[in-house]
mmCIF file of C-alpha atoms in Angstrom:
data_model
loop_
_atom_site.group_PDB
_atom_site.id
_atom_site.type_symbol
_atom_site.label_atom_id
_atom_site.label_comp_id
_atom_site.label_asym_id
_atom_site.label_seq_id
_atom_site.Cartn_x
_atom_site.Cartn_y
_atom_site.Cartn_z
ATOM 1 C CA UNK A 1 306.550 181.981 305.179
ATOM 2 C CA UNK A 2 305.119 184.661 307.446
ATOM 3 C CA UNK A 3 302.795 187.630 307.490
ATOM 4 C CA UNK A 4 300.217 186.249 305.043
ATOM 5 C CA UNK A 5 297.337 188.759 305.331
ATOM 6 C CA UNK A 6 294.082 187.157 306.366
ATOM 7 C CA UNK A 7 291.374 187.700 308.950
ATOM 8 C CA UNK A 8 291.308 184.077 310.080
ATOM 9 C CA UNK A 9 292.029 183.698 313.780
ATOM 10 C CA UNK A 10 293.807 180.820 315.485
ATOM 11 C CA UNK A 11 290.795 178.527 315.605
ATOM 12 C CA UNK A 12 288.078 177.441 313.204
ATOM 13 C CA UNK A 13 284.382 178.081 313.504
ATOM 14 C CA UNK A 14 284.009 174.656 315.131
ATOM 15 C CA UNK A 15 286.164 175.911 318.007
ATOM 16 C CA UNK A 16 289.064 173.624 317.127
ATOM 17 C CA UNK A 17 292.465 175.203 317.795
ATOM 18 C CA UNK A 18 294.751 175.221 314.775
ATOM 19 C CA UNK A 19 298.489 174.773 315.006
ATOM 20 C CA UNK A 20 300.650 177.391 313.335
ATOM 21 C CA UNK A 21 301.275 175.284 310.235
ATOM 22 C CA UNK A 22 297.572 174.676 309.584
ATOM 23 C CA UNK A 23 296.742 178.324 310.253
ATOM 24 C CA UNK A 24 299.304 179.413 307.662
ATOM 25 C CA UNK A 25 297.977 176.824 305.197
ATOM 26 C CA UNK A 26 294.428 178.090 305.626
ATOM 27 C CA UNK A 27 295.589 181.687 305.230
ATOM 28 C CA UNK A 28 297.503 180.922 302.068
ATOM 29 C CA UNK A 29 294.591 179.065 300.472
ATOM 30 C CA UNK A 30 292.359 181.992 301.436
ATOM 31 C CA UNK A 31 294.825 184.479 299.947
ATOM 32 C CA UNK A 32 294.928 182.550 296.674
ATOM 33 C CA UNK A 33 291.125 182.502 296.637
ATOM 34 C CA UNK A 34 290.891 186.239 297.295
ATOM 35 C CA UNK A 35 293.393 187.252 294.611
ATOM 36 C CA UNK A 36 291.899 184.938 292.002
ATOM 37 C CA UNK A 37 288.290 185.926 292.685
ATOM 38 C CA UNK A 38 288.704 189.627 291.956
ATOM 39 C CA UNK A 39 291.404 192.260 291.395
ATOM 40 C CA UNK A 40 293.177 193.366 294.581
ATOM 41 C CA UNK A 41 292.192 196.670 296.160
ATOM 42 C CA UNK A 42 294.774 199.329 296.920
ATOM 43 C CA UNK A 43 294.501 198.339 300.589
ATOM 44 C CA UNK A 44 295.206 194.680 299.833
ATOM 45 C CA UNK A 45 298.141 195.585 297.582
ATOM 46 C CA UNK A 46 299.561 197.619 300.446
ATOM 47 C CA UNK A 47 299.146 194.672 302.822
ATOM 48 C CA UNK A 48 300.749 192.295 300.347
ATOM 49 C CA UNK A 49 303.753 194.582 299.939
ATOM 50 C CA UNK A 50 304.577 193.828 303.571
ATOM 51 C CA UNK A 51 304.760 190.069 303.059
ATOM 52 C CA UNK A 52 308.000 188.454 304.160
ATOM 53 C CA UNK A 53 309.274 185.058 303.160
ATOM 54 C CA UNK A 54 312.069 182.768 304.281
ATOM 55 C CA UNK A 55 314.808 181.250 302.118
ATOM 56 C CA UNK A 56 312.640 178.356 300.913
ATOM 57 C CA UNK A 57 311.332 178.406 297.320
ATOM 58 C CA UNK A 58 307.839 179.235 298.596
ATOM 59 C CA UNK A 59 309.210 181.939 300.882
ATOM 60 C CA UNK A 60 311.113 183.480 297.985
ATOM 61 C CA UNK A 61 307.967 183.381 295.850
ATOM 62 C CA UNK A 62 306.052 185.219 298.582
ATOM 63 C CA UNK A 63 308.796 187.844 298.707
ATOM 64 C CA UNK A 64 308.502 188.237 294.922
ATOM 65 C CA UNK A 65 304.733 188.664 295.304
ATOM 66 C CA UNK A 66 305.355 191.374 297.906
ATOM 67 C CA UNK A 67 307.699 193.196 295.523
ATOM 68 C CA UNK A 68 305.162 192.923 292.691
ATOM 69 C CA UNK A 69 302.409 194.289 294.934
ATOM 70 C CA UNK A 70 304.586 197.245 295.926
ATOM 71 C CA UNK A 71 305.152 198.054 292.239
ATOM 72 C CA UNK A 72 301.504 197.673 291.149
ATOM 73 C CA UNK A 73 298.736 200.286 291.252
ATOM 74 C CA UNK A 74 295.112 199.262 291.736
ATOM 75 C CA UNK A 75 294.000 200.220 288.206
ATOM 76 C CA UNK A 76 296.904 198.324 286.661
ATOM 77 C CA UNK A 77 295.961 195.241 288.701
ATOM 78 C CA UNK A 78 292.353 195.575 287.494
ATOM 79 C CA UNK A 79 293.460 195.637 283.847
ATOM 80 C CA UNK A 80 295.748 192.675 284.349
ATOM 81 C CA UNK A 81 293.030 190.650 286.055
ATOM 82 C CA UNK A 82 290.586 191.454 283.245
ATOM 83 C CA UNK A 83 293.047 190.469 280.533
ATOM 84 C CA UNK A 84 294.046 187.258 282.289
ATOM 85 C CA UNK A 85 290.688 185.901 283.422
ATOM 86 C CA UNK A 86 287.843 187.774 281.689
ATOM 87 C CA UNK A 87 288.837 189.369 278.373
ATOM 88 C CA UNK A 88 286.431 190.406 275.628
ATOM 89 C CA UNK A 89 285.393 186.893 274.599
ATOM 90 C CA UNK A 90 287.510 185.184 277.266
ATOM 91 C CA UNK A 91 290.719 185.846 279.145
ATOM 92 C CA UNK A 92 294.142 184.394 278.462
ATOM 93 C CA UNK A 93 293.434 181.716 281.079
ATOM 94 C CA UNK A 94 290.203 179.850 281.874
ATOM 95 C CA UNK A 95 290.424 179.150 285.623
ATOM 96 C CA UNK A 96 287.923 176.293 285.911
ATOM 97 C CA UNK A 97 288.499 172.648 286.761
ATOM 98 C CA UNK A 98 286.084 171.502 284.044
ATOM 99 C CA UNK A 99 288.001 173.378 281.357
ATOM 100 C CA UNK A 100 291.411 172.104 282.444
ATOM 101 C CA UNK A 101 290.229 168.515 282.777
ATOM 102 C CA UNK A 102 287.840 168.217 279.807
ATOM 103 C CA UNK A 103 288.401 171.262 277.585
ATOM 104 C CA UNK A 104 284.848 172.488 278.215
ATOM 105 C CA UNK A 105 282.991 174.367 280.938
ATOM 106 C CA UNK A 106 280.267 172.929 283.182
ATOM 107 C CA UNK A 107 281.323 169.326 282.721
ATOM 108 C CA UNK A 108 281.646 166.299 285.045
ATOM 109 C CA UNK A 109 284.321 167.852 287.309
ATOM 110 C CA UNK A 110 281.800 170.527 288.276
ATOM 111 C CA UNK A 111 279.098 167.938 288.945
ATOM 112 C CA UNK A 112 281.483 165.925 291.135
ATOM 113 C CA UNK A 113 282.454 169.055 293.046
ATOM 114 C CA UNK A 114 278.815 169.973 293.637
ATOM 115 C CA UNK A 115 278.175 166.484 294.952
ATOM 116 C CA UNK A 116 281.036 166.744 297.435
ATOM 117 C CA UNK A 117 279.955 170.250 298.433
ATOM 118 C CA UNK A 118 276.513 168.890 299.309
ATOM 119 C CA UNK A 119 278.056 166.059 301.341
ATOM 120 C CA UNK A 120 280.286 168.507 303.225
ATOM 121 C CA UNK A 121 277.571 171.078 303.815
ATOM 122 C CA UNK A 122 279.295 173.733 301.682
ATOM 123 C CA UNK A 123 276.799 176.139 300.146
ATOM 124 C CA UNK A 124 277.305 178.216 297.010
ATOM 125 C CA UNK A 125 278.075 181.816 297.963
ATOM 126 C CA UNK A 126 275.125 184.171 297.651
ATOM 127 C CA UNK A 127 275.284 186.290 294.514
ATOM 128 C CA UNK A 128 278.021 184.157 292.948
ATOM 129 C CA UNK A 129 277.763 184.017 289.163
ATOM 130 C CA UNK A 130 280.767 181.816 288.355
ATOM 131 C CA UNK A 131 280.498 178.005 288.427
ATOM 132 C CA UNK A 132 281.791 176.556 291.683
ATOM 133 C CA UNK A 133 284.824 174.909 290.053
ATOM 134 C CA UNK A 134 286.560 178.282 289.624
ATOM 135 C CA UNK A 135 290.035 178.069 291.178
ATOM 136 C CA UNK A 136 289.166 180.914 293.561
ATOM 137 C CA UNK A 137 286.096 179.107 294.904
ATOM 138 C CA UNK A 138 287.913 175.810 295.330
ATOM 139 C CA UNK A 139 290.792 177.574 297.123
ATOM 140 C CA UNK A 140 288.352 179.173 299.554
ATOM 141 C CA UNK A 141 286.709 175.796 300.164
ATOM 142 C CA UNK A 142 290.096 174.287 300.921
ATOM 143 C CA UNK A 143 290.844 177.113 303.337
ATOM 144 C CA UNK A 144 287.553 176.438 305.108
ATOM 145 C CA UNK A 145 288.216 172.708 305.368
ATOM 146 C CA UNK A 146 291.614 173.308 306.969
ATOM 147 C CA UNK A 147 290.392 176.083 309.258
ATOM 148 C CA UNK A 148 287.564 173.968 310.645
ATOM 149 C CA UNK A 149 284.686 175.855 309.061
ATOM 150 C CA UNK A 150 283.418 172.381 308.149
ATOM 151 C CA UNK A 151 283.889 169.565 310.664
ATOM 152 C CA UNK A 152 285.772 166.985 308.598
ATOM 153 C CA UNK A 153 288.727 164.716 309.411
ATOM 154 C CA UNK A 154 292.120 165.025 307.745
ATOM 155 C CA UNK A 155 291.277 162.113 305.441
ATOM 156 C CA UNK A 156 288.308 164.060 304.067
ATOM 157 C CA UNK A 157 290.506 167.104 303.442
ATOM 158 C CA UNK A 158 292.890 164.804 301.597
ATOM 159 C CA UNK A 159 290.051 163.414 299.507
ATOM 160 C CA UNK A 160 288.821 166.896 298.567
ATOM 161 C CA UNK A 161 292.327 167.997 297.597
ATOM 162 C CA UNK A 162 292.969 164.817 295.618
ATOM 163 C CA UNK A 163 289.679 165.023 293.719
ATOM 164 C CA UNK A 164 289.303 168.720 293.055
ATOM 165 C CA UNK A 165 292.729 170.389 293.220
ATOM 166 C CA UNK A 166 295.580 167.970 292.558
ATOM 167 C CA UNK A 167 294.490 166.905 289.027
ATOM 168 C CA UNK A 168 294.673 170.411 287.540
ATOM 169 C CA UNK A 169 295.569 173.314 289.856
ATOM 170 C CA UNK A 170 299.312 172.840 289.443
ATOM 171 C CA UNK A 171 298.947 173.199 285.666
ATOM 172 C CA UNK A 172 296.785 176.279 286.097
ATOM 173 C CA UNK A 173 299.319 177.980 288.355
ATOM 174 C CA UNK A 174 302.162 177.026 285.998
ATOM 175 C CA UNK A 175 300.210 178.580 283.117
ATOM 176 C CA UNK A 176 299.703 181.704 285.230
ATOM 177 C CA UNK A 177 303.462 181.924 285.803
ATOM 178 C CA UNK A 178 303.996 181.912 282.042
ATOM 179 C CA UNK A 179 301.018 184.001 280.925
ATOM 180 C CA UNK A 180 301.891 186.856 278.606
ATOM 181 C CA UNK A 181 299.557 189.267 280.399
ATOM 182 C CA UNK A 182 300.879 188.395 283.871
ATOM 183 C CA UNK A 183 303.006 190.839 285.848
ATOM 184 C CA UNK A 184 301.605 191.139 289.365
ATOM 185 C CA UNK A 185 300.008 187.702 288.961
ATOM 186 C CA UNK A 186 303.181 185.959 287.770
ATOM 187 C CA UNK A 187 304.664 185.445 291.255
ATOM 188 C CA UNK A 188 301.210 184.428 292.491
ATOM 189 C CA UNK A 189 301.393 181.626 289.938
ATOM 190 C CA UNK A 190 304.706 180.547 291.452
ATOM 191 C CA UNK A 191 303.263 180.683 294.969
ATOM 192 C CA UNK A 192 300.285 178.596 293.907
ATOM 193 C CA UNK A 193 302.311 175.995 292.000
ATOM 194 C CA UNK A 194 304.770 175.475 294.846
ATOM 195 C CA UNK A 195 302.045 175.392 297.473
ATOM 196 C CA UNK A 196 300.048 172.760 295.572
ATOM 197 C CA UNK A 197 303.205 170.634 295.338
ATOM 198 C CA UNK A 198 303.810 170.987 299.096
ATOM 199 C CA UNK A 199 300.201 170.144 299.918
ATOM 200 C CA UNK A 200 300.239 167.094 297.650
ATOM 201 C CA UNK A 201 303.356 165.725 299.344
ATOM 202 C CA UNK A 202 301.974 166.429 302.842
ATOM 203 C CA UNK A 203 298.709 164.626 302.103
ATOM 204 C CA UNK A 204 300.613 161.743 300.528
ATOM 205 C CA UNK A 205 302.687 161.307 303.678
ATOM 206 C CA UNK A 206 299.618 161.580 305.911
ATOM 207 C CA UNK A 207 297.648 158.946 303.987
#
């Protein structure tokens, strides 16, 4: 994959240089977090339309996301995001770890995440209204762990992924792929599902 839009440079805030693979991983987690936190702006849609992917399944999914971005106007993306994740009572999908793992919001998965956030020195974003186990928040945390925003070893990254992403994020992204309201977000679901599978295998091999 190439050209994933992100403002992350080639080293983390701890001054640790990232290799190209880790930089791309951090950018992709950050992109997932950005697109799942709020509807994309016209500027971001324009940037996404320039994405290029290789012949791998993930590269093809990124190319499909680029094509979807090129065909989507900002207001249409706003409506789709609202229908998918907000709705009148609730959206088609409920993008929280607690809901996917227990069927309810604000349950033990959120408490466990908050405990690990405290241990890692990760603070809740100012002004955030959603519980921290929203898929967008967890994706941004993962991006920060890889990019060196928090000084943790690879084993600690693995532990965070295994505890807070692996048990449910693949199912969420698969549901997003199949959601009736999804158009622009459908290929993002494919990107997310494939990326979670790749990350799980990489952490398994590194353990």
